[in-house]
Amino acid sequence: MDIFNGLMLGFSTATTLSNFSYCFFGVFLGTAVGVLPGLGPIATISMLLPFTFGLPVDTALIMLAGIFYGSQYGGSTTAILMNLPGEASSVVTTLDGHEMAKQGKAGRALAAAAIGSFFAGTVGTVFIAVAAPLLAGLALTFGPAEYFSLIVLGLVTSMVLTSGSLLTAFGMALLGMTFGMVGTDVNSGFARYTFGSANLLDGLDFVVIATGVFGLGDVLANLQNEHARAASVAPVSRLYPTREDWRRMTAPILRGTGVGVVLGILPGAGVLLASFSAYALEKKISRRPEDFGKGAIEGVAAPEAANNAAAQTCFIPMLTLGLPGTATMALMIGALVVQGVQPGPEMLTQQPALFWGLVVSMWIGNLLLLLLNLPLVGMWAKLISVPYRYLFPMICVFTAIGVYSINNNVFDVYLMALFGLLGFFFRKVGAEPAPLILALILGPMAEEYLRRTLLISHGDATVFFTSPVSLGILVVTALLLMSILSPHFRKVREEGLQEVD
Amino acid sequence: MKATQDVALGVFFTAIGIVAGVIALTYPIGTPSRMGPGFFPVIISVLLTLTGIAALSRARRAGSPLVEAITWRPVIIVPLMVVVFGLTIDRLGLPLAVLLLVVGTAAASVKLDISWRAAAGAAAFSAICALLFVKVLGLPIPLAGSWLPFSG
C-alpha cells in the first residue's frame, strides 16, 4: 500500500466518531497528567491499560498514544508556570521557560512551546508514514540473530541513557529479565520460579509490575517530602508571540525537530535525551549563549519541538520491529499483545487500518493539543494547584481497580502492593526503574531469539558476528558502551541526565 | 559497611541472583543448540550476582550516597490499604472498598484533611467510581459484597 492510500485509510479510521472521541479523551487526559507534577504518562498508561481491553484494538492504541504525546504538551505548561517539570522530559524547559514567566512573558513561552511541539509533531507523524513502511520491509529480512542483536542494542541504549550509574542500570535490566522468566516456559512447558503457586503460572503480568513500580512507587516517593511542594503559579499574559519571537524561534524549532526525529528512532533513547540534545545544540550555535538560562525563547522552542518529535518517532521501532524502545512503548506492545496483535514488520500489511489509523490520529491529536493547550491554558494552570493530598488517594484507587480488573484476581492487587514497595526501594537507592520494565518485555523475546538462533546454527554463537546486519548492530552497541567510558561523554551524560522528579 | 545506596542495591542484586541461580540449576539446562528451560536463567542469574558483587566492591572502594532517612508512615499505610482493598473488594463491593481505600491512604499524608468537605468528596468519588467502572465500563465487580446483608 502506498503512502497516499495508507493515509486515506488512516483518515477514515481515525475520524470515526468513537476513535476521534477516544483520541480527544487521550490527549485531554495526557495534558492533565503532564500538567500534574507527580503523575506521569507511564503510570497513567499502565493504570488505564486494563480498561482498554474491552475496546477495539485501534481505538485502544489511539487513546494510549494520545496520553503519551499529550503529556509532552502538558509537561511544558507546568515547567513554564511553576518551574517544576510536570513530566520528566520537560526539565529543560524550566531553565528558560520559567525565566520568561518571571519576566512576565509566560504566555509567549507557552505559545513557543505549543507551536514548536505542534510543528514537530506534524513532521514526526509524516516521518513515521514515510520511514515505517521502509523499515518494516527491511525488517522482514531479519532472522533471529538480527533480532537478538537489536534487543541487546535496545537494552544497552536504555542503560546508557538512564540517570545513575551504568552498573546499576545493568543490574536493573537483569532483574527485569529475571522477573520476565517467572511462569511457564513457552517451549518446554516447564514452570519456572512459580514456587508452586498457580497464580504465577501465567507469569508476572507486566501491567501489574508497571503499575506497582511507577504508579504506587511514585506515590510512596512523593509522600516522603510533602513539605517541599510549595510553589506559586506564574500569571499568564499575552498568548501570542511577537514578530521578534517568531524570528528568533523559527530556526530553533526546525533544528529541534530534526534532533528529535532522529533520536526518537534510536531504541532505548526516549524523549528526555532529545530535549537535552536540542537545548545543548541551540546553546552551542547561538550568537548569544549568555542569554540561555535567562529567558531565551530559543531555549524553550527547540527542546519542546525535540521532545514532541521524539515522542512521535519513538513509535517506529515498536511498530516496525515489534521491539519497544522505551518503557512507554513496552506498555503499548503489551496493549497490542493482549488484544491478539503481534507488533512487528507484518503488522503493516496485516493490520493496515491499525497502523495508518494511529499515524493519522497522531496528527489529529497534535492539532487538538494545540487548541487545548493555548486557549485553555488558564484551566490547566488551575489544575496545577490541586494539592497532592487530594490526588494521591485517587491514584491508589485507579491502580488498584485497574490491576484487579485484569483477571478479577485479588492476587494481582497484592502483587502490585509488593511491587509498589519495590519501586519505592529503587528510588531510595537511586536506581532508575525504566530498564527493568523494558527488560521485562525484552527478556523473554531475547531468550526466544537466542534459542532459535542457536538451534539454526547448531549451537554456534559466532553466527552473531558473521551475519553482517547483526555484526553492524553489535558494533554500534560496542561503540555506545565505549563512549560512556570516555570522560568527555561521561560528563555530558551526568549533566544531561540528572535525577529528575 | 554503611547503608549506602550501592550497598543496599548490591546486597539486593546478589541475593536475588544467588536464589534465582540456585533454583535455575535444578531445571534442565540442555545444550546450546537445544536450550533447556534452565539455560537462560542460569546465565542471567550469574550475571545478576556478579553485578551485585561489583556494586558492593564499588561501595567499598569509592563509597556512594547514603540512603536517605525514610518517612515510614506512607510506606506502611499505602501498601497496607491496597492489600485491605484486595481483601474487601469481593466482600464489601466496589463503592465501600474504594471509600475505605481513599480514606485509608489519605491518612498516609501528614496533611490529612479532616473536614466535612473532604469526607463528602471521598464519598462522592466512591460513588462516581462505582458508576463509572461497574455501570459504564461494565467490570464484573459487585456493587454490594458478600458481607453486606442486601447483596444479591
Short mmCIF file of N, CA and C in Angstrom, two decimals, chain B residues 25-141:
data_model
loop_
_atom_site.label_atom_id
_atom_site.label_comp_id
_atom_site.label_asym_id
_atom_site.label_seq_id
_atom_site.Cartn_x
_atom_site.Cartn_y
_atom_site.Cartn_z
N LEU B 25 19.45 -23.99 38.62
CA LEU B 25 20.30 -25.18 38.44
C LEU B 25 19.50 -26.47 38.55
N THR B 26 18.32 -26.41 39.19
CA THR B 26 17.50 -27.61 39.29
C THR B 26 16.69 -27.84 38.01
N TYR B 27 16.67 -26.85 37.12
CA TYR B 27 15.92 -27.00 35.86
C TYR B 27 16.83 -27.66 34.82
N PRO B 28 16.24 -28.39 33.85
CA PRO B 28 17.07 -28.97 32.78
C PRO B 28 17.79 -27.87 32.00
N ILE B 29 19.13 -27.96 31.93
CA ILE B 29 19.92 -26.91 31.29
C ILE B 29 19.90 -27.06 29.77
N GLY B 30 19.99 -28.30 29.28
CA GLY B 30 20.04 -28.51 27.84
C GLY B 30 21.42 -28.22 27.29
N THR B 31 21.52 -28.11 25.98
CA THR B 31 22.78 -27.77 25.33
C THR B 31 22.57 -26.47 24.58
N PRO B 32 23.66 -25.80 24.16
CA PRO B 32 23.46 -24.54 23.42
C PRO B 32 22.53 -24.70 22.21
N SER B 33 22.66 -25.83 21.48
CA SER B 33 21.80 -25.95 20.29
C SER B 33 20.37 -26.31 20.66
N ARG B 34 20.18 -26.90 21.83
CA ARG B 34 18.82 -27.16 22.32
C ARG B 34 18.70 -26.65 23.74
N MET B 35 18.50 -25.34 23.87
CA MET B 35 18.45 -24.72 25.18
C MET B 35 17.29 -25.28 26.01
N GLY B 36 17.57 -25.73 27.21
CA GLY B 36 16.51 -26.18 28.11
C GLY B 36 15.97 -24.99 28.88
N PRO B 37 14.94 -25.22 29.71
CA PRO B 37 14.35 -24.12 30.45
C PRO B 37 15.30 -23.50 31.48
N GLY B 38 16.41 -24.18 31.80
CA GLY B 38 17.32 -23.63 32.79
C GLY B 38 18.47 -22.83 32.18
N PHE B 39 18.67 -22.93 30.87
CA PHE B 39 19.84 -22.34 30.20
C PHE B 39 19.93 -20.83 30.41
N PHE B 40 18.90 -20.13 29.97
CA PHE B 40 18.88 -18.67 30.05
C PHE B 40 18.86 -18.18 31.50
N PRO B 41 18.00 -18.77 32.38
CA PRO B 41 18.00 -18.32 33.78
C PRO B 41 19.37 -18.43 34.45
N VAL B 42 20.14 -19.50 34.13
CA VAL B 42 21.45 -19.64 34.75
C VAL B 42 22.36 -18.47 34.33
N ILE B 43 22.37 -18.18 33.01
CA ILE B 43 23.21 -17.07 32.52
C ILE B 43 22.83 -15.77 33.22
N ILE B 44 21.53 -15.47 33.21
CA ILE B 44 21.07 -14.19 33.76
C ILE B 44 21.37 -14.10 35.26
N SER B 45 21.14 -15.20 36.00
CA SER B 45 21.35 -15.07 37.44
C SER B 45 22.83 -14.98 37.80
N VAL B 46 23.69 -15.63 37.00
CA VAL B 46 25.13 -15.46 37.24
C VAL B 46 25.52 -14.00 37.01
N LEU B 47 25.03 -13.43 35.89
CA LEU B 47 25.34 -12.02 35.61
C LEU B 47 24.81 -11.10 36.71
N LEU B 48 23.59 -11.40 37.19
CA LEU B 48 22.99 -10.56 38.23
C LEU B 48 23.81 -10.62 39.51
N THR B 49 24.26 -11.84 39.88
CA THR B 49 25.08 -11.99 41.08
C THR B 49 26.38 -11.21 40.94
N LEU B 50 27.02 -11.33 39.76
CA LEU B 50 28.28 -10.61 39.53
C LEU B 50 28.06 -9.10 39.62
N THR B 51 26.94 -8.63 39.05
CA THR B 51 26.63 -7.20 39.11
C THR B 51 26.48 -6.74 40.57
N GLY B 52 25.79 -7.58 41.36
CA GLY B 52 25.62 -7.25 42.77
C GLY B 52 26.95 -7.16 43.49
N ILE B 53 27.83 -8.13 43.22
CA ILE B 53 29.15 -8.12 43.87
C ILE B 53 29.95 -6.90 43.42
N ALA B 54 29.84 -6.57 42.12
CA ALA B 54 30.56 -5.39 41.62
C ALA B 54 30.06 -4.13 42.32
N ALA B 55 28.74 -4.03 42.54
CA ALA B 55 28.20 -2.86 43.23
C ALA B 55 28.73 -2.79 44.66
N LEU B 56 28.83 -3.95 45.31
CA LEU B 56 29.34 -3.98 46.68
C LEU B 56 30.81 -3.56 46.73
N SER B 57 31.59 -4.04 45.77
CA SER B 57 33.01 -3.70 45.80
C SER B 57 33.21 -2.23 45.44
N ARG B 58 32.32 -1.70 44.56
CA ARG B 58 32.41 -0.28 44.25
C ARG B 58 32.11 0.54 45.50
N ALA B 59 31.13 0.06 46.30
CA ALA B 59 30.77 0.78 47.51
C ALA B 59 31.95 0.82 48.48
N ARG B 60 32.71 -0.28 48.56
CA ARG B 60 33.89 -0.31 49.44
C ARG B 60 34.95 0.65 48.96
N ARG B 61 35.15 0.64 47.61
CA ARG B 61 36.24 1.40 47.02
C ARG B 61 35.95 2.89 47.01
N ALA B 62 34.79 3.24 46.44
CA ALA B 62 34.54 4.66 46.19
C ALA B 62 33.48 5.25 47.11
N GLY B 63 32.66 4.40 47.73
CA GLY B 63 31.58 4.95 48.55
C GLY B 63 30.48 5.46 47.65
N SER B 64 29.28 5.61 48.20
CA SER B 64 28.18 6.15 47.41
C SER B 64 27.26 6.87 48.39
N PRO B 65 26.29 7.65 47.87
CA PRO B 65 25.45 8.42 48.78
C PRO B 65 24.72 7.52 49.77
N LEU B 66 24.54 8.01 50.99
CA LEU B 66 23.78 7.26 51.98
C LEU B 66 22.32 7.20 51.58
N VAL B 67 21.65 6.13 51.96
CA VAL B 67 20.21 6.06 51.74
C VAL B 67 19.56 7.06 52.70
N GLU B 68 18.74 7.97 52.12
CA GLU B 68 18.12 9.00 52.96
C GLU B 68 17.17 8.38 53.97
N ALA B 69 16.97 9.10 55.06
CA ALA B 69 16.05 8.60 56.08
C ALA B 69 14.65 8.45 55.48
N ILE B 70 13.95 7.42 55.90
CA ILE B 70 12.65 7.11 55.32
C ILE B 70 11.54 7.56 56.26
N THR B 71 10.54 8.24 55.70
CA THR B 71 9.33 8.55 56.45
C THR B 71 8.44 7.31 56.35
N TRP B 72 8.33 6.57 57.45
CA TRP B 72 7.70 5.26 57.35
C TRP B 72 6.20 5.29 57.19
N ARG B 73 5.56 6.34 57.71
CA ARG B 73 4.10 6.37 57.71
C ARG B 73 3.46 6.03 56.36
N PRO B 74 3.77 6.77 55.27
CA PRO B 74 3.13 6.41 54.00
C PRO B 74 3.59 5.05 53.47
N VAL B 75 4.85 4.69 53.72
CA VAL B 75 5.38 3.45 53.16
C VAL B 75 4.64 2.23 53.75
N ILE B 76 4.20 2.38 55.00
CA ILE B 76 3.44 1.27 55.60
C ILE B 76 1.96 1.35 55.25
N ILE B 77 1.39 2.57 55.40
CA ILE B 77 -0.06 2.70 55.26
C ILE B 77 -0.53 2.42 53.83
N VAL B 78 0.12 3.00 52.83
CA VAL B 78 -0.41 2.89 51.46
C VAL B 78 -0.45 1.44 50.96
N PRO B 79 0.67 0.68 51.01
CA PRO B 79 0.56 -0.71 50.55
C PRO B 79 -0.41 -1.54 51.39
N LEU B 80 -0.45 -1.24 52.70
CA LEU B 80 -1.37 -1.97 53.57
C LEU B 80 -2.81 -1.74 53.13
N MET B 81 -3.15 -0.49 52.83
CA MET B 81 -4.53 -0.19 52.43
C MET B 81 -4.85 -0.81 51.07
N VAL B 82 -3.85 -0.93 50.21
CA VAL B 82 -4.08 -1.60 48.93
C VAL B 82 -4.39 -3.08 49.16
N VAL B 83 -3.68 -3.70 50.12
CA VAL B 83 -3.96 -5.10 50.46
C VAL B 83 -5.37 -5.22 51.05
N VAL B 84 -5.72 -4.26 51.94
CA VAL B 84 -7.07 -4.27 52.51
C VAL B 84 -8.12 -4.16 51.40
N PHE B 85 -7.82 -3.34 50.39
CA PHE B 85 -8.74 -3.23 49.25
C PHE B 85 -8.92 -4.59 48.59
N GLY B 86 -7.81 -5.32 48.42
CA GLY B 86 -7.89 -6.65 47.82
C GLY B 86 -8.73 -7.60 48.66
N LEU B 87 -8.61 -7.45 49.98
CA LEU B 87 -9.37 -8.34 50.88
C LEU B 87 -10.85 -8.02 50.88
N THR B 88 -11.19 -6.74 50.65
CA THR B 88 -12.58 -6.33 50.85
C THR B 88 -13.37 -6.17 49.56
N ILE B 89 -12.69 -6.14 48.39
CA ILE B 89 -13.41 -5.80 47.16
C ILE B 89 -14.58 -6.75 46.89
N ASP B 90 -14.38 -8.06 47.11
CA ASP B 90 -15.48 -9.01 46.87
C ASP B 90 -16.47 -9.02 48.02
N ARG B 91 -16.00 -8.69 49.22
CA ARG B 91 -16.85 -8.85 50.39
C ARG B 91 -17.67 -7.61 50.69
N LEU B 92 -17.11 -6.43 50.39
CA LEU B 92 -17.86 -5.19 50.65
C LEU B 92 -18.45 -4.60 49.37
N GLY B 93 -17.91 -5.01 48.24
CA GLY B 93 -18.35 -4.41 46.99
C GLY B 93 -17.51 -3.19 46.65
N LEU B 94 -17.60 -2.72 45.40
CA LEU B 94 -16.70 -1.67 44.93
C LEU B 94 -16.82 -0.34 45.67
N PRO B 95 -18.04 0.22 45.84
CA PRO B 95 -18.10 1.56 46.45
C PRO B 95 -17.49 1.62 47.85
N LEU B 96 -17.81 0.64 48.68
CA LEU B 96 -17.30 0.69 50.05
C LEU B 96 -15.79 0.41 50.10
N ALA B 97 -15.33 -0.53 49.28
CA ALA B 97 -13.89 -0.83 49.25
C ALA B 97 -13.11 0.40 48.78
N VAL B 98 -13.66 1.12 47.79
CA VAL B 98 -12.99 2.33 47.30
C VAL B 98 -12.97 3.39 48.39
N LEU B 99 -14.10 3.55 49.08
CA LEU B 99 -14.17 4.55 50.15
C LEU B 99 -13.12 4.26 51.22
N LEU B 100 -13.01 2.98 51.57
CA LEU B 100 -12.03 2.56 52.57
C LEU B 100 -10.61 2.88 52.08
N LEU B 101 -10.36 2.61 50.82
CA LEU B 101 -9.02 2.84 50.26
C LEU B 101 -8.70 4.34 50.24
N VAL B 102 -9.69 5.15 49.83
CA VAL B 102 -9.46 6.60 49.74
C VAL B 102 -9.17 7.16 51.13
N VAL B 103 -10.02 6.84 52.09
CA VAL B 103 -9.86 7.38 53.44
C VAL B 103 -8.58 6.84 54.07
N GLY B 104 -8.32 5.54 53.87
CA GLY B 104 -7.14 4.92 54.46
C GLY B 104 -5.85 5.50 53.91
N THR B 105 -5.75 5.62 52.58
CA THR B 105 -4.50 6.13 52.01
C THR B 105 -4.35 7.62 52.33
N ALA B 106 -5.47 8.36 52.40
CA ALA B 106 -5.39 9.79 52.70
C ALA B 106 -4.71 9.98 54.05
N ALA B 107 -4.90 9.02 54.95
CA ALA B 107 -4.31 9.11 56.29
C ALA B 107 -2.79 8.97 56.23
N ALA B 108 -2.24 8.59 55.07
CA ALA B 108 -0.80 8.45 54.94
C ALA B 108 -0.13 9.82 54.81
N SER B 109 -0.90 10.83 54.44
CA SER B 109 -0.33 12.16 54.24
C SER B 109 -0.30 12.90 55.57
N VAL B 110 0.79 13.62 55.80
CA VAL B 110 0.85 14.43 57.02
C VAL B 110 -0.12 15.61 56.93
N LYS B 111 -0.58 15.87 55.71
CA LYS B 111 -1.51 16.99 55.53
C LYS B 111 -2.94 16.49 55.44
N LEU B 112 -3.22 15.38 56.11
CA LEU B 112 -4.57 14.80 56.07
C LEU B 112 -5.61 15.87 56.37
N ASP B 113 -6.61 15.94 55.48
CA ASP B 113 -7.64 16.96 55.59
C ASP B 113 -8.87 16.32 56.25
N ILE B 114 -9.08 16.63 57.54
CA ILE B 114 -10.25 16.08 58.22
C ILE B 114 -11.32 17.16 58.25
N SER B 115 -12.27 17.07 57.34
CA SER B 115 -13.34 18.06 57.31
C SER B 115 -14.54 17.42 56.63
N TRP B 116 -15.70 18.06 56.79
CA TRP B 116 -16.89 17.53 56.14
C TRP B 116 -16.75 17.55 54.63
N ARG B 117 -16.09 18.59 54.14
CA ARG B 117 -15.94 18.69 52.68
C ARG B 117 -15.10 17.54 52.14
N ALA B 118 -14.01 17.23 52.84
CA ALA B 118 -13.15 16.14 52.38
C ALA B 118 -13.89 14.80 52.44
N ALA B 119 -14.66 14.59 53.52
CA ALA B 119 -15.41 13.34 53.65
C ALA B 119 -16.45 13.22 52.55
N ALA B 120 -17.14 14.32 52.28
CA ALA B 120 -18.14 14.30 51.21
C ALA B 120 -17.48 14.04 49.87
N GLY B 121 -16.31 14.63 49.68
CA GLY B 121 -15.58 14.42 48.43
C GLY B 121 -15.21 12.95 48.26
N ALA B 122 -14.74 12.31 49.33
CA ALA B 122 -14.37 10.90 49.27
C ALA B 122 -15.59 10.04 48.94
N ALA B 123 -16.73 10.36 49.58
CA ALA B 123 -17.95 9.60 49.32
C ALA B 123 -18.40 9.77 47.88
N ALA B 124 -18.35 11.03 47.40
CA ALA B 124 -18.77 11.29 46.02
C ALA B 124 -17.85 10.56 45.04
N PHE B 125 -16.55 10.57 45.35
CA PHE B 125 -15.58 9.91 44.46
C PHE B 125 -15.88 8.41 44.38
N SER B 126 -16.20 7.79 45.54
CA SER B 126 -16.52 6.36 45.54
C SER B 126 -17.75 6.07 44.71
N ALA B 127 -18.75 6.94 44.83
CA ALA B 127 -19.97 6.74 44.06
C ALA B 127 -19.69 6.86 42.57
N ILE B 128 -18.87 7.86 42.21
CA ILE B 128 -18.55 8.05 40.79
C ILE B 128 -17.79 6.84 40.26
N CYS B 129 -16.85 6.32 41.07
CA CYS B 129 -16.09 5.12 40.65
C CYS B 129 -17.04 3.95 40.39
N ALA B 130 -18.00 3.76 41.31
CA ALA B 130 -18.94 2.66 41.16
C ALA B 130 -19.71 2.80 39.86
N LEU B 131 -20.20 4.02 39.60
CA LEU B 131 -20.95 4.28 38.37
C LEU B 131 -20.08 4.02 37.15
N LEU B 132 -18.89 4.62 37.17
CA LEU B 132 -18.01 4.57 36.00
C LEU B 132 -17.56 3.14 35.70
N PHE B 133 -17.04 2.45 36.73
CA PHE B 133 -16.42 1.15 36.45
C PHE B 133 -17.45 0.03 36.30
N VAL B 134 -18.48 0.06 37.14
CA VAL B 134 -19.44 -1.06 37.10
C VAL B 134 -20.53 -0.80 36.07
N LYS B 135 -21.12 0.40 36.09
CA LYS B 135 -22.25 0.65 35.20
C LYS B 135 -21.79 1.01 33.79
N VAL B 136 -20.83 1.95 33.66
CA VAL B 136 -20.44 2.41 32.32
C VAL B 136 -19.48 1.42 31.65
N LEU B 137 -18.39 1.06 32.37
CA LEU B 137 -17.40 0.17 31.75
C LEU B 137 -17.77 -1.30 31.91
N GLY B 138 -18.74 -1.60 32.77
CA GLY B 138 -19.24 -2.97 32.87
C GLY B 138 -18.27 -3.97 33.46
N LEU B 139 -17.38 -3.54 34.38
CA LEU B 139 -16.48 -4.50 35.02
C LEU B 139 -17.29 -5.42 35.92
N PRO B 140 -16.97 -6.72 35.92
CA PRO B 140 -17.74 -7.66 36.75
C PRO B 140 -17.33 -7.60 38.22
N ILE B 141 -17.54 -6.45 38.86
CA ILE B 141 -17.23 -6.28 40.28
C ILE B 141 -18.56 -5.99 40.98
#
